[in-house]
JSON list of C-alpha atoms in Angstrom, two decimals:
[
{"chain": "R", "resi": 1, "resn": "MET", "atom": "CA", "xyz": [0.00, 0.00, 0.00]},
{"chain": "R", "resi": 2, "resn": "MET", "atom": "CA", "xyz": [2.81, 2.41, 0.88]},
{"chain": "R", "resi": 3, "resn": "GLU", "atom": "CA", "xyz": [4.65, 1.69, -2.39]},
{"chain": "R", "resi": 4, "resn": "ILE", "atom": "CA", "xyz": [1.67, 2.49, -4.59]},
{"chain": "R", "resi": 5, "resn": "PHE", "atom": "CA", "xyz": [0.77, 5.56, -2.50]},
{"chain": "R", "resi": 6, "resn": "SER", "atom": "CA", "xyz": [4.32, 6.89, -2.96]},
{"chain": "R", "resi": 7, "resn": "LEU", "atom": "CA", "xyz": [4.28, 6.07, -6.68]},
{"chain": "R", "resi": 8, "resn": "ILE", "atom": "CA", "xyz": [1.00, 7.91, -7.14]},
{"chain": "R", "resi": 9, "resn": "GLY", "atom": "CA", "xyz": [2.53, 10.94, -5.44]},
{"chain": "R", "resi": 10, "resn": "GLN", "atom": "CA", "xyz": [5.38, 10.90, -7.98]},
{"chain": "R", "resi": 11, "resn": "SER", "atom": "CA", "xyz": [3.15, 10.41, -11.01]},
{"chain": "R", "resi": 12, "resn": "ASP", "atom": "CA", "xyz": [2.58, 13.40, -13.29]},
{"chain": "R", "resi": 13, "resn": "PHE", "atom": "CA", "xyz": [-1.06, 12.43, -13.60]},
{"chain": "R", "resi": 14, "resn": "PHE", "atom": "CA", "xyz": [-1.81, 12.19, -9.88]},
{"chain": "R", "resi": 15, "resn": "ARG", "atom": "CA", "xyz": [0.73, 14.27, -7.95]},
{"chain": "R", "resi": 16, "resn": "SER", "atom": "CA", "xyz": [-1.63, 17.28, -7.93]},
{"chain": "R", "resi": 17, "resn": "LEU", "atom": "CA", "xyz": [-4.30, 15.31, -6.07]},
{"chain": "R", "resi": 18, "resn": "ASN", "atom": "CA", "xyz": [-4.59, 15.91, -2.36]},
{"chain": "R", "resi": 19, "resn": "GLU", "atom": "CA", "xyz": [-3.57, 13.21, 0.10]},
{"chain": "R", "resi": 20, "resn": "ALA", "atom": "CA", "xyz": [-7.12, 11.94, 0.67]},
{"chain": "R", "resi": 21, "resn": "HIS", "atom": "CA", "xyz": [-7.66, 11.45, -3.08]},
{"chain": "R", "resi": 22, "resn": "ARG", "atom": "CA", "xyz": [-4.30, 9.70, -3.48]},
{"chain": "R", "resi": 23, "resn": "LYS", "atom": "CA", "xyz": [-5.24, 7.28, -0.70]},
{"chain": "R", "resi": 24, "resn": "GLN", "atom": "CA", "xyz": [-8.56, 6.56, -2.42]},
{"chain": "R", "resi": 25, "resn": "LEU", "atom": "CA", "xyz": [-6.69, 5.88, -5.63]},
{"chain": "R", "resi": 26, "resn": "ALA", "atom": "CA", "xyz": [-4.15, 3.60, -3.94]},
{"chain": "R", "resi": 27, "resn": "ALA", "atom": "CA", "xyz": [-6.97, 1.58, -2.40]},
{"chain": "R", "resi": 28, "resn": "ILE", "atom": "CA", "xyz": [-8.29, 0.42, -5.79]},
{"chain": "R", "resi": 29, "resn": "CYS", "atom": "CA", "xyz": [-4.91, -0.56, -7.28]},
{"chain": "R", "resi": 30, "resn": "LEU", "atom": "CA", "xyz": [-3.99, -4.17, -8.02]},
{"chain": "R", "resi": 31, "resn": "SER", "atom": "CA", "xyz": [-0.38, -5.18, -8.75]},
{"chain": "R", "resi": 32, "resn": "ARG", "atom": "CA", "xyz": [0.69, -7.29, -11.72]},
{"chain": "R", "resi": 33, "resn": "THR", "atom": "CA", "xyz": [4.18, -8.49, -12.63]},
{"chain": "R", "resi": 34, "resn": "LEU", "atom": "CA", "xyz": [5.19, -8.87, -16.27]},
{"chain": "R", "resi": 35, "resn": "LYS", "atom": "CA", "xyz": [8.02, -10.88, -17.76]},
{"chain": "R", "resi": 36, "resn": "LYS", "atom": "CA", "xyz": [10.12, -9.46, -20.60]},
{"chain": "R", "resi": 37, "resn": "ARG", "atom": "CA", "xyz": [8.12, -9.49, -23.86]},
{"chain": "R", "resi": 38, "resn": "GLU", "atom": "CA", "xyz": [4.89, -10.42, -22.05]},
{"chain": "R", "resi": 39, "resn": "ILE", "atom": "CA", "xyz": [1.82, -8.86, -23.63]},
{"chain": "R", "resi": 40, "resn": "LEU", "atom": "CA", "xyz": [-0.30, -6.83, -21.21]},
{"chain": "R", "resi": 41, "resn": "PHE", "atom": "CA", "xyz": [-3.10, -6.16, -23.69]},
{"chain": "R", "resi": 42, "resn": "LEU", "atom": "CA", "xyz": [-3.63, -5.99, -27.44]},
{"chain": "R", "resi": 43, "resn": "GLU", "atom": "CA", "xyz": [-5.10, -3.27, -29.61]},
{"chain": "R", "resi": 44, "resn": "GLY", "atom": "CA", "xyz": [-8.86, -3.87, -29.79]},
{"chain": "R", "resi": 45, "resn": "ASP", "atom": "CA", "xyz": [-9.10, -5.78, -26.49]},
{"chain": "R", "resi": 46, "resn": "ARG", "atom": "CA", "xyz": [-11.90, -4.66, -24.20]},
{"chain": "R", "resi": 47, "resn": "GLY", "atom": "CA", "xyz": [-10.47, -2.08, -21.82]},
{"chain": "R", "resi": 48, "resn": "SER", "atom": "CA", "xyz": [-11.22, -3.06, -18.26]},
{"chain": "R", "resi": 49, "resn": "ALA", "atom": "CA", "xyz": [-8.42, -1.07, -16.56]},
{"chain": "R", "resi": 50, "resn": "LEU", "atom": "CA", "xyz": [-5.81, 1.63, -16.89]},
{"chain": "R", "resi": 51, "resn": "TYR", "atom": "CA", "xyz": [-2.27, 1.13, -15.61]},
{"chain": "R", "resi": 52, "resn": "LEU", "atom": "CA", "xyz": [0.51, 2.81, -13.69]},
{"chain": "R", "resi": 53, "resn": "CYS", "atom": "CA", "xyz": [4.06, 1.61, -14.35]},
{"chain": "R", "resi": 54, "resn": "ALA", "atom": "CA", "xyz": [6.02, 0.95, -11.14]},
{"chain": "R", "resi": 55, "resn": "ARG", "atom": "CA", "xyz": [9.18, -0.77, -12.42]},
{"chain": "R", "resi": 56, "resn": "GLY", "atom": "CA", "xyz": [10.64, -1.69, -15.79]},
{"chain": "R", "resi": 57, "resn": "ALA", "atom": "CA", "xyz": [9.38, -0.39, -19.15]},
{"chain": "R", "resi": 58, "resn": "VAL", "atom": "CA", "xyz": [6.25, -0.97, -21.22]},
{"chain": "R", "resi": 59, "resn": "GLN", "atom": "CA", "xyz": [6.06, -0.23, -24.94]},
{"chain": "R", "resi": 60, "resn": "LEU", "atom": "CA", "xyz": [2.82, 1.02, -26.46]},
{"chain": "R", "resi": 61, "resn": "TYR", "atom": "CA", "xyz": [2.48, 0.34, -30.17]},
{"chain": "R", "resi": 62, "resn": "LYS", "atom": "CA", "xyz": [0.02, 0.05, -33.05]},
{"chain": "R", "resi": 63, "resn": "GLN", "atom": "CA", "xyz": [0.03, -2.48, -35.88]},
{"chain": "R", "resi": 64, "resn": "ALA", "atom": "CA", "xyz": [0.21, -0.94, -39.35]},
{"chain": "R", "resi": 65, "resn": "GLN", "atom": "CA", "xyz": [-1.56, -2.52, -42.32]},
{"chain": "R", "resi": 66, "resn": "ASP", "atom": "CA", "xyz": [1.76, -3.87, -43.61]},
{"chain": "R", "resi": 67, "resn": "GLY", "atom": "CA", "xyz": [2.36, -5.60, -40.27]},
{"chain": "R", "resi": 68, "resn": "GLN", "atom": "CA", "xyz": [4.97, -3.13, -39.04]},
{"chain": "R", "resi": 69, "resn": "GLU", "atom": "CA", "xyz": [4.81, -2.10, -35.38]},
{"chain": "R", "resi": 70, "resn": "ILE", "atom": "CA", "xyz": [4.55, 1.65, -34.89]},
{"chain": "R", "resi": 71, "resn": "VAL", "atom": "CA", "xyz": [5.78, 2.63, -31.42]},
{"chain": "R", "resi": 72, "resn": "ILE", "atom": "CA", "xyz": [3.64, 5.26, -29.75]},
{"chain": "R", "resi": 73, "resn": "LYS", "atom": "CA", "xyz": [5.52, 5.56, -26.47]},
{"chain": "R", "resi": 74, "resn": "VAL", "atom": "CA", "xyz": [7.86, 3.74, -24.09]},
{"chain": "R", "resi": 75, "resn": "VAL", "atom": "CA", "xyz": [6.28, 4.00, -20.64]},
{"chain": "R", "resi": 76, "resn": "ARG", "atom": "CA", "xyz": [8.65, 4.39, -17.68]},
{"chain": "R", "resi": 77, "resn": "PRO", "atom": "CA", "xyz": [8.07, 4.12, -13.90]},
{"chain": "R", "resi": 78, "resn": "GLY", "atom": "CA", "xyz": [5.62, 6.70, -12.57]},
{"chain": "R", "resi": 79, "resn": "GLU", "atom": "CA", "xyz": [3.74, 7.05, -15.87]},
{"chain": "R", "resi": 80, "resn": "LEU", "atom": "CA", "xyz": [0.07, 6.26, -16.41]},
{"chain": "R", "resi": 81, "resn": "PHE", "atom": "CA", "xyz": [-1.11, 4.57, -19.60]},
{"chain": "R", "resi": 82, "resn": "ALA", "atom": "CA", "xyz": [-4.27, 3.15, -21.24]},
{"chain": "R", "resi": 83, "resn": "GLU", "atom": "CA", "xyz": [-6.31, 6.03, -19.79]},
{"chain": "R", "resi": 84, "resn": "ALA", "atom": "CA", "xyz": [-7.95, 6.51, -23.21]},
{"chain": "R", "resi": 85, "resn": "ILE", "atom": "CA", "xyz": [-10.56, 3.90, -22.27]},
{"chain": "R", "resi": 86, "resn": "LEU", "atom": "CA", "xyz": [-12.03, 6.35, -19.77]},
{"chain": "R", "resi": 87, "resn": "PHE", "atom": "CA", "xyz": [-13.09, 8.81, -22.46]},
{"chain": "R", "resi": 88, "resn": "GLU", "atom": "CA", "xyz": [-13.26, 6.94, -25.77]},
{"chain": "R", "resi": 89, "resn": "LYS", "atom": "CA", "xyz": [-14.48, 3.49, -26.76]},
{"chain": "R", "resi": 90, "resn": "ASP", "atom": "CA", "xyz": [-14.08, 0.75, -24.19]},
{"chain": "R", "resi": 91, "resn": "ARG", "atom": "CA", "xyz": [-11.35, -0.94, -26.22]},
{"chain": "R", "resi": 92, "resn": "TYR", "atom": "CA", "xyz": [-7.62, -0.33, -26.09]},
{"chain": "R", "resi": 93, "resn": "PRO", "atom": "CA", "xyz": [-6.44, 1.83, -29.04]},
{"chain": "R", "resi": 94, "resn": "VAL", "atom": "CA", "xyz": [-2.89, 0.40, -28.80]},
{"chain": "R", "resi": 95, "resn": "SER", "atom": "CA", "xyz": [-1.09, -2.75, -27.69]},
{"chain": "R", "resi": 96, "resn": "ALA", "atom": "CA", "xyz": [1.21, -2.93, -24.65]},
{"chain": "R", "resi": 97, "resn": "VAL", "atom": "CA", "xyz": [4.22, -5.22, -24.17]},
{"chain": "R", "resi": 98, "resn": "ALA", "atom": "CA", "xyz": [6.84, -5.32, -21.42]},
{"chain": "R", "resi": 99, "resn": "LEU", "atom": "CA", "xyz": [10.31, -4.46, -22.73]},
{"chain": "R", "resi": 100, "resn": "GLU", "atom": "CA", "xyz": [11.87, -5.90, -19.56]},
{"chain": "R", "resi": 101, "resn": "ASN", "atom": "CA", "xyz": [10.71, -7.55, -16.35]},
{"chain": "R", "resi": 102, "resn": "SER", "atom": "CA", "xyz": [8.20, -5.02, -15.05]},
{"chain": "R", "resi": 103, "resn": "LEU", "atom": "CA", "xyz": [5.67, -4.26, -12.35]},
{"chain": "R", "resi": 104, "resn": "VAL", "atom": "CA", "xyz": [2.48, -2.35, -13.09]},
{"chain": "R", "resi": 105, "resn": "TYR", "atom": "CA", "xyz": [-0.50, -1.39, -10.99]},
{"chain": "R", "resi": 106, "resn": "MET", "atom": "CA", "xyz": [-3.91, -1.96, -12.50]},
{"chain": "R", "resi": 107, "resn": "LEU", "atom": "CA", "xyz": [-6.67, 0.58, -11.81]},
{"chain": "R", "resi": 108, "resn": "PRO", "atom": "CA", "xyz": [-10.02, -1.11, -12.64]},
{"chain": "R", "resi": 109, "resn": "ARG", "atom": "CA", "xyz": [-12.16, 1.10, -14.82]},
{"chain": "R", "resi": 110, "resn": "MET", "atom": "CA", "xyz": [-15.35, 0.64, -12.81]},
{"chain": "R", "resi": 111, "resn": "GLN", "atom": "CA", "xyz": [-13.73, 1.76, -9.55]},
{"chain": "R", "resi": 112, "resn": "PHE", "atom": "CA", "xyz": [-11.94, 4.63, -11.29]},
{"chain": "R", "resi": 113, "resn": "ASP", "atom": "CA", "xyz": [-15.24, 5.86, -12.75]},
{"chain": "R", "resi": 114, "resn": "CYS", "atom": "CA", "xyz": [-16.55, 6.13, -9.21]},
{"chain": "R", "resi": 115, "resn": "LEU", "atom": "CA", "xyz": [-13.58, 8.32, -8.24]},
{"chain": "R", "resi": 116, "resn": "LEU", "atom": "CA", "xyz": [-14.18, 10.57, -11.24]},
{"chain": "R", "resi": 117, "resn": "GLU", "atom": "CA", "xyz": [-17.61, 11.45, -9.86]},
{"chain": "R", "resi": 118, "resn": "ASP", "atom": "CA", "xyz": [-15.74, 13.64, -7.37]},
{"chain": "R", "resi": 119, "resn": "ARG", "atom": "CA", "xyz": [-15.47, 17.10, -8.97]},
{"chain": "R", "resi": 120, "resn": "ASP", "atom": "CA", "xyz": [-12.05, 18.01, -7.55]},
{"chain": "R", "resi": 121, "resn": "PHE", "atom": "CA", "xyz": [-10.58, 14.64, -8.51]},
{"chain": "R", "resi": 122, "resn": "ARG", "atom": "CA", "xyz": [-11.99, 14.93, -12.02]},
{"chain": "R", "resi": 123, "resn": "ARG", "atom": "CA", "xyz": [-10.68, 18.48, -12.51]},
{"chain": "R", "resi": 124, "resn": "ASP", "atom": "CA", "xyz": [-7.12, 17.54, -11.51]},
{"chain": "R", "resi": 125, "resn": "PHE", "atom": "CA", "xyz": [-7.16, 14.44, -13.68]},
{"chain": "R", "resi": 126, "resn": "MET", "atom": "CA", "xyz": [-8.42, 16.30, -16.76]},
{"chain": "R", "resi": 127, "resn": "ALA", "atom": "CA", "xyz": [-5.66, 18.91, -16.39]},
{"chain": "R", "resi": 128, "resn": "ASN", "atom": "CA", "xyz": [-3.07, 16.16, -16.60]},
{"chain": "R", "resi": 129, "resn": "ILE", "atom": "CA", "xyz": [-4.79, 14.59, -19.61]},
{"chain": "R", "resi": 130, "resn": "MET", "atom": "CA", "xyz": [-4.23, 17.87, -21.45]},
{"chain": "R", "resi": 131, "resn": "GLY", "atom": "CA", "xyz": [-0.55, 17.69, -20.54]},
{"chain": "R", "resi": 132, "resn": "LYS", "atom": "CA", "xyz": [-0.27, 14.26, -22.12]},
{"chain": "R", "resi": 133, "resn": "LEU", "atom": "CA", "xyz": [-1.97, 15.47, -25.30]},
{"chain": "R", "resi": 134, "resn": "ARG", "atom": "CA", "xyz": [0.67, 18.20, -25.56]},
{"chain": "R", "resi": 135, "resn": "TYR", "atom": "CA", "xyz": [3.39, 15.56, -25.16]},
{"chain": "R", "resi": 136, "resn": "LEU", "atom": "CA", "xyz": [1.95, 13.44, -27.99]},
{"chain": "R", "resi": 137, "resn": "THR", "atom": "CA", "xyz": [1.73, 16.51, -30.22]},
{"chain": "R", "resi": 138, "resn": "GLU", "atom": "CA", "xyz": [5.41, 17.19, -29.56]},
{"chain": "R", "resi": 139, "resn": "GLN", "atom": "CA", "xyz": [6.25, 13.56, -30.45]},
{"chain": "R", "resi": 140, "resn": "VAL", "atom": "CA", "xyz": [4.47, 13.83, -33.79]},
{"chain": "R", "resi": 141, "resn": "GLN", "atom": "CA", "xyz": [6.28, 17.10, -34.48]},
{"chain": "R", "resi": 142, "resn": "ALA", "atom": "CA", "xyz": [9.63, 15.50, -33.64]},
{"chain": "R", "resi": 143, "resn": "LEU", "atom": "CA", "xyz": [9.05, 12.66, -36.11]},
{"chain": "R", "resi": 144, "resn": "THR", "atom": "CA", "xyz": [8.33, 15.09, -38.93]},
{"chain": "R", "resi": 145, "resn": "ALA", "atom": "CA", "xyz": [10.69, 17.98, -38.13]},
{"chain": "R", "resi": 146, "resn": "PHE", "atom": "CA", "xyz": [13.92, 16.27, -37.02]},
{"chain": "R", "resi": 147, "resn": "ASP", "atom": "CA", "xyz": [16.33, 13.90, -38.72]},
{"chain": "R", "resi": 148, "resn": "VAL", "atom": "CA", "xyz": [17.06, 10.42, -37.34]},
{"chain": "R", "resi": 149, "resn": "GLU", "atom": "CA", "xyz": [20.22, 11.50, -35.49]},
{"chain": "R", "resi": 150, "resn": "THR", "atom": "CA", "xyz": [18.40, 14.29, -33.66]},
{"chain": "R", "resi": 151, "resn": "ARG", "atom": "CA", "xyz": [15.48, 12.02, -32.82]},
{"chain": "R", "resi": 152, "resn": "LEU", "atom": "CA", "xyz": [17.91, 9.46, -31.36]},
{"chain": "R", "resi": 153, "resn": "PHE", "atom": "CA", "xyz": [19.63, 11.98, -29.09]},
{"chain": "R", "resi": 154, "resn": "ARG", "atom": "CA", "xyz": [16.30, 13.49, -28.01]},
{"chain": "R", "resi": 155, "resn": "PHE", "atom": "CA", "xyz": [14.93, 10.04, -27.19]},
{"chain": "R", "resi": 156, "resn": "LEU", "atom": "CA", "xyz": [17.97, 8.98, -25.15]},
{"chain": "R", "resi": 157, "resn": "ASP", "atom": "CA", "xyz": [18.04, 12.32, -23.35]},
{"chain": "R", "resi": 158, "resn": "ASN", "atom": "CA", "xyz": [14.39, 11.90, -22.38]},
{"chain": "R", "resi": 159, "resn": "GLN", "atom": "CA", "xyz": [14.61, 8.24, -21.39]},
{"chain": "R", "resi": 160, "resn": "TYR", "atom": "CA", "xyz": [17.85, 8.50, -19.40]},
{"chain": "R", "resi": 161, "resn": "GLU", "atom": "CA", "xyz": [17.43, 11.99, -17.96]},
{"chain": "R", "resi": 162, "resn": "GLY", "atom": "CA", "xyz": [20.32, 13.63, -19.79]},
{"chain": "R", "resi": 163, "resn": "LYS", "atom": "CA", "xyz": [22.98, 11.18, -18.60]},
{"chain": "R", "resi": 164, "resn": "LYS", "atom": "CA", "xyz": [26.08, 10.88, -20.78]},
{"chain": "R", "resi": 165, "resn": "THR", "atom": "CA", "xyz": [26.96, 7.33, -19.71]},
{"chain": "R", "resi": 166, "resn": "PHE", "atom": "CA", "xyz": [24.35, 4.71, -18.86]},
{"chain": "R", "resi": 167, "resn": "LYS", "atom": "CA", "xyz": [23.32, 1.10, -19.28]},
{"chain": "R", "resi": 168, "resn": "ILE", "atom": "CA", "xyz": [20.52, 0.90, -21.81]},
{"chain": "R", "resi": 169, "resn": "THR", "atom": "CA", "xyz": [17.64, -1.45, -21.01]},
{"chain": "R", "resi": 170, "resn": "LEU", "atom": "CA", "xyz": [16.08, -1.34, -24.48]},
{"chain": "R", "resi": 171, "resn": "SER", "atom": "CA", "xyz": [17.13, -3.31, -27.52]},
{"chain": "R", "resi": 172, "resn": "LYS", "atom": "CA", "xyz": [18.28, -1.55, -30.69]},
{"chain": "R", "resi": 173, "resn": "LYS", "atom": "CA", "xyz": [15.10, -2.75, -32.37]},
{"chain": "R", "resi": 174, "resn": "ASP", "atom": "CA", "xyz": [12.98, -1.07, -29.67]},
{"chain": "R", "resi": 175, "resn": "VAL", "atom": "CA", "xyz": [14.96, 2.16, -29.92]},
{"chain": "R", "resi": 176, "resn": "ALA", "atom": "CA", "xyz": [14.66, 2.17, -33.71]},
{"chain": "R", "resi": 177, "resn": "ALA", "atom": "CA", "xyz": [10.90, 1.76, -33.46]},
{"chain": "R", "resi": 178, "resn": "ALA", "atom": "CA", "xyz": [10.63, 4.50, -30.84]},
{"chain": "R", "resi": 179, "resn": "ILE", "atom": "CA", "xyz": [12.38, 7.06, -33.05]},
{"chain": "R", "resi": 180, "resn": "GLY", "atom": "CA", "xyz": [10.53, 6.06, -36.20]},
{"chain": "R", "resi": 181, "resn": "THR", "atom": "CA", "xyz": [13.24, 4.32, -38.18]},
{"chain": "R", "resi": 182, "resn": "THR", "atom": "CA", "xyz": [14.41, 0.81, -39.09]},
{"chain": "R", "resi": 183, "resn": "PRO", "atom": "CA", "xyz": [16.99, -1.26, -37.15]},
{"chain": "R", "resi": 184, "resn": "GLU", "atom": "CA", "xyz": [19.23, -1.21, -40.23]},
{"chain": "R", "resi": 185, "resn": "THR", "atom": "CA", "xyz": [19.16, 2.59, -40.42]},
{"chain": "R", "resi": 186, "resn": "LEU", "atom": "CA", "xyz": [19.88, 2.83, -36.69]},
{"chain": "R", "resi": 187, "resn": "SER", "atom": "CA", "xyz": [22.86, 0.47, -37.02]},
{"chain": "R", "resi": 188, "resn": "ARG", "atom": "CA", "xyz": [24.34, 2.60, -39.81]},
{"chain": "R", "resi": 189, "resn": "LEU", "atom": "CA", "xyz": [23.75, 5.74, -37.74]},
{"chain": "R", "resi": 190, "resn": "LEU", "atom": "CA", "xyz": [25.47, 4.25, -34.66]},
{"chain": "R", "resi": 191, "resn": "LEU", "atom": "CA", "xyz": [28.47, 3.26, -36.78]},
{"chain": "R", "resi": 192, "resn": "ARG", "atom": "CA", "xyz": [28.76, 6.79, -38.17]},
{"chain": "R", "resi": 193, "resn": "LEU", "atom": "CA", "xyz": [28.37, 8.37, -34.71]},
{"chain": "R", "resi": 194, "resn": "LYS", "atom": "CA", "xyz": [31.14, 6.12, -33.41]},
{"chain": "R", "resi": 195, "resn": "GLU", "atom": "CA", "xyz": [33.44, 7.08, -36.29]},
{"chain": "R", "resi": 196, "resn": "GLU", "atom": "CA", "xyz": [32.69, 10.76, -35.66]},
{"chain": "R", "resi": 197, "resn": "GLY", "atom": "CA", "xyz": [33.40, 10.36, -31.95]},
{"chain": "R", "resi": 198, "resn": "LYS", "atom": "CA", "xyz": [29.91, 11.47, -30.91]},
{"chain": "R", "resi": 199, "resn": "MET", "atom": "CA", "xyz": [28.59, 8.30, -29.28]},
{"chain": "R", "resi": 200, "resn": "GLU", "atom": "CA", "xyz": [29.54, 4.70, -28.59]},
{"chain": "R", "resi": 201, "resn": "TRP", "atom": "CA", "xyz": [27.04, 1.90, -28.00]},
{"chain": "R", "resi": 202, "resn": "LYS", "atom": "CA", "xyz": [28.82, -1.26, -26.88]},
{"chain": "R", "resi": 203, "resn": "ALA", "atom": "CA", "xyz": [26.66, -4.14, -25.67]},
{"chain": "R", "resi": 204, "resn": "LYS", "atom": "CA", "xyz": [24.40, -2.47, -23.06]},
{"chain": "R", "resi": 205, "resn": "GLU", "atom": "CA", "xyz": [26.77, 0.41, -22.31]},
{"chain": "R", "resi": 206, "resn": "VAL", "atom": "CA", "xyz": [26.12, 3.73, -24.02]},
{"chain": "R", "resi": 207, "resn": "ARG", "atom": "CA", "xyz": [28.50, 6.70, -23.81]},
{"chain": "R", "resi": 208, "resn": "ILE", "atom": "CA", "xyz": [27.58, 10.04, -25.36]},
{"chain": "R", "resi": 209, "resn": "LYS", "atom": "CA", "xyz": [30.42, 12.47, -25.91]},
{"chain": "R", "resi": 210, "resn": "ASP", "atom": "CA", "xyz": [30.14, 16.25, -25.96]}
]
């Protein structure tokens, strides 16, 4: 109970709620562990819950007509996802898969709907929804306005909080999908960046140079 209460307090979506509301939210949460590459839900499944990531990483993606996976977002600890089922159709608009061993907290939709009947709770939650819409707009802009190299550095900066040296938990395939390119293009880019002395990606160790 204390872990989820603390996590809710750190979450962008819920940190603005007062303590009483955060306790109400924590009371309806159910934990679920996911193994690497385990599917949490598929696009089109009936949406019975939204989720809060506690540990690990969860990738949200859509399936294109040609079978290619289009990555929408890589969810990190403290981030809420699948909240679209609260306001749109009761089916998930994307699929979710664990990129590594992960822990998520499930917030059942029925119980969450009851919390949303509280005006103050609803107002705070809607304000954070608008923040997420702005984030998605920025992501679309990044895919159209920046080249692959810039998108890579922006992605790594966001995921690893500006660190210059870190152990990466995502595969090159996952990173390529997240920045809207192919694994082959990413491999060629990494080779060029290494030759230019800008970045080195060796096994799971990444070092970005000034």
